[in-house]
XYZ file of C-alpha atoms in Angstrom:
183
model
C 62.394 28.690 -175.137
C 58.887 29.071 -176.722
C 57.386 32.645 -176.400
C 54.271 33.320 -178.605
C 54.396 36.920 -178.318
C 57.955 37.580 -179.295
C 59.987 37.603 -182.500
C 63.813 37.795 -182.162
C 65.471 38.810 -185.477
C 69.294 38.052 -186.039
C 71.457 40.885 -184.967
C 68.708 42.476 -182.887
C 68.218 42.526 -179.167
C 65.150 41.311 -177.101
C 64.522 41.530 -173.276
C 62.946 38.661 -171.534
C 61.686 37.985 -167.909
C 62.278 34.360 -167.219
C 59.964 32.904 -164.486
C 58.946 29.432 -165.385
C 61.151 26.780 -163.523
C 61.882 24.739 -166.507
C 63.123 28.007 -168.384
C 65.130 29.180 -165.279
C 66.958 25.721 -165.354
C 67.635 26.099 -169.082
C 68.868 29.637 -168.439
C 71.272 28.392 -165.655
C 72.501 25.541 -167.984
C 73.075 28.109 -170.859
C 75.028 30.535 -168.522
C 77.300 27.735 -167.527
C 78.050 26.642 -171.168
C 77.513 28.491 -174.491
C 75.421 31.491 -173.073
C 72.908 30.789 -175.740
C 69.534 29.261 -176.552
C 66.856 29.221 -179.154
C 63.848 31.564 -178.760
C 60.939 30.254 -180.959
C 57.522 32.162 -181.404
C 56.035 28.688 -182.388
C 53.368 27.072 -180.223
C 55.221 24.745 -178.058
C 52.340 22.231 -177.724
C 52.201 21.769 -181.468
C 54.531 19.051 -182.966
C 57.641 20.303 -184.674
C 57.104 20.350 -188.310
C 58.590 22.120 -191.395
C 57.282 25.441 -190.201
C 58.961 25.561 -186.717
C 61.593 28.243 -186.658
C 63.447 30.384 -184.062
C 66.486 32.400 -183.506
C 69.719 31.308 -181.757
C 70.256 34.036 -179.212
C 73.247 34.901 -177.027
C 72.699 36.035 -173.501
C 74.404 39.431 -173.131
C 73.094 39.948 -169.617
C 71.170 38.249 -166.965
C 70.141 39.729 -163.681
C 68.249 37.715 -160.911
C 65.478 39.533 -159.351
C 64.288 39.519 -155.609
C 61.028 37.743 -156.799
C 62.859 34.784 -158.298
C 62.603 35.829 -161.897
C 65.622 36.612 -164.061
C 65.849 39.560 -166.531
C 67.689 38.540 -169.781
C 69.005 40.491 -172.682
C 69.085 38.285 -175.727
C 70.938 39.056 -178.921
C 69.812 37.291 -182.001
C 72.589 35.227 -183.728
C 70.954 33.359 -186.573
C 67.840 31.906 -187.801
C 67.202 28.190 -187.164
C 64.896 25.532 -188.249
C 63.869 23.169 -185.471
C 64.210 19.531 -186.280
C 63.635 17.617 -183.025
C 64.041 17.675 -179.201
C 65.345 15.343 -176.547
C 62.647 13.609 -174.388
C 62.594 16.666 -171.839
C 62.198 19.189 -174.802
C 65.345 20.965 -173.253
C 67.781 20.491 -176.159
C 66.728 20.943 -179.657
C 68.640 19.702 -182.946
C 68.431 22.559 -185.528
C 69.470 23.641 -188.903
C 71.172 26.924 -189.448
C 69.299 29.062 -191.971
C 70.707 32.020 -193.853
C 69.470 34.433 -196.531
C 71.843 35.440 -199.313
C 72.174 39.021 -200.498
C 73.594 37.757 -203.697
C 70.410 38.087 -205.903
C 69.690 41.698 -205.003
C 67.424 43.822 -207.065
C 69.345 47.022 -206.874
C 66.352 49.138 -207.843
C 64.614 47.776 -204.713
C 67.672 48.609 -202.708
C 67.748 52.314 -203.989
C 64.002 52.530 -203.187
C 64.482 51.472 -199.664
C 67.562 53.852 -199.253
C 65.365 56.751 -200.382
C 62.522 55.841 -198.046
C 64.943 55.163 -195.194
C 66.703 58.711 -195.591
C 63.320 60.369 -195.990
C 62.186 58.750 -192.637
C 65.477 59.590 -190.932
C 65.179 63.214 -191.980
C 61.562 63.388 -190.889
C 61.969 61.881 -187.346
C 64.682 64.229 -185.906
C 66.219 63.210 -182.595
C 63.917 60.111 -182.110
C 65.348 56.707 -180.841
C 65.615 55.067 -184.198
C 68.619 53.437 -185.901
C 69.883 56.001 -188.326
C 73.102 54.434 -189.209
C 71.879 51.300 -190.906
C 74.177 50.060 -193.870
C 71.853 49.492 -196.733
C 74.751 48.588 -199.051
C 76.476 45.957 -197.000
C 74.034 43.793 -194.930
C 70.662 44.423 -196.591
C 68.839 41.501 -194.957
C 69.830 42.701 -191.419
C 68.905 46.290 -192.205
C 65.472 45.237 -193.395
C 65.073 43.066 -190.277
C 65.864 46.178 -188.037
C 63.497 48.369 -189.849
C 60.593 45.892 -189.600
C 61.427 44.991 -185.882
C 61.654 48.660 -184.891
C 58.571 49.973 -186.860
C 56.030 47.225 -186.616
C 54.274 46.277 -183.534
C 51.905 43.628 -184.876
C 53.475 40.196 -183.793
C 51.553 38.179 -186.386
C 53.039 40.491 -189.232
C 56.443 40.200 -187.645
C 56.221 36.301 -187.686
C 55.149 36.261 -191.266
C 58.085 38.703 -192.147
C 60.466 36.525 -190.224
C 59.811 33.480 -192.339
C 60.668 35.236 -195.698
C 63.733 33.662 -197.098
C 63.724 35.986 -200.361
C 65.822 39.157 -200.013
C 63.904 41.042 -202.676
C 60.618 40.291 -200.804
C 62.100 41.498 -197.654
C 63.304 44.804 -199.331
C 59.802 45.378 -200.780
C 58.077 44.864 -197.299
C 60.677 47.073 -195.520
C 60.151 49.697 -197.956
C 56.393 49.670 -197.758
C 56.498 49.575 -193.861
C 58.433 52.952 -194.113
C 56.071 54.266 -196.906
C 53.035 53.400 -194.621
C 54.230 55.835 -191.901
C 53.991 58.662 -194.423
C 50.633 57.550 -195.658
C 49.261 57.957 -192.188
C 50.196 61.689 -191.911
């Protein structure tokens, strides 16, 4: 499914209202089989190239509405690179992508922890994930921070394509620090 104004990060949840007949058909098929499909922010009309990415998402709930649409909650599983589709553009071959936390710059991790803790202390009882494990799954924690704090879709798309853990750490830290610069 191609949605220009949405970025689904792995291990994050995204709500969708599905109304196009072809996507309703795709949803019906997914619900009967794997309960998953790829959500891509790429322009569907452009040819798939080396810059076509998406996230395999698991349907955690799907509720049909009286107007014929379906509300879906999609949980990101993992990033994918789109390779090719069938003639109907319903099924895509993809390559699963991952990012390794093995080359971490621990000074960057410590800097992010300090900024994150400062933010958690400052926001009080706000709806913000205050229990991120910055020691175990650093990449996921960075994704959650950017997903929650950034509203600019173009920025999220650029961030999504980063495949270097230390660059993700730097950006997530800068996102948090930018909040304090505004005040």
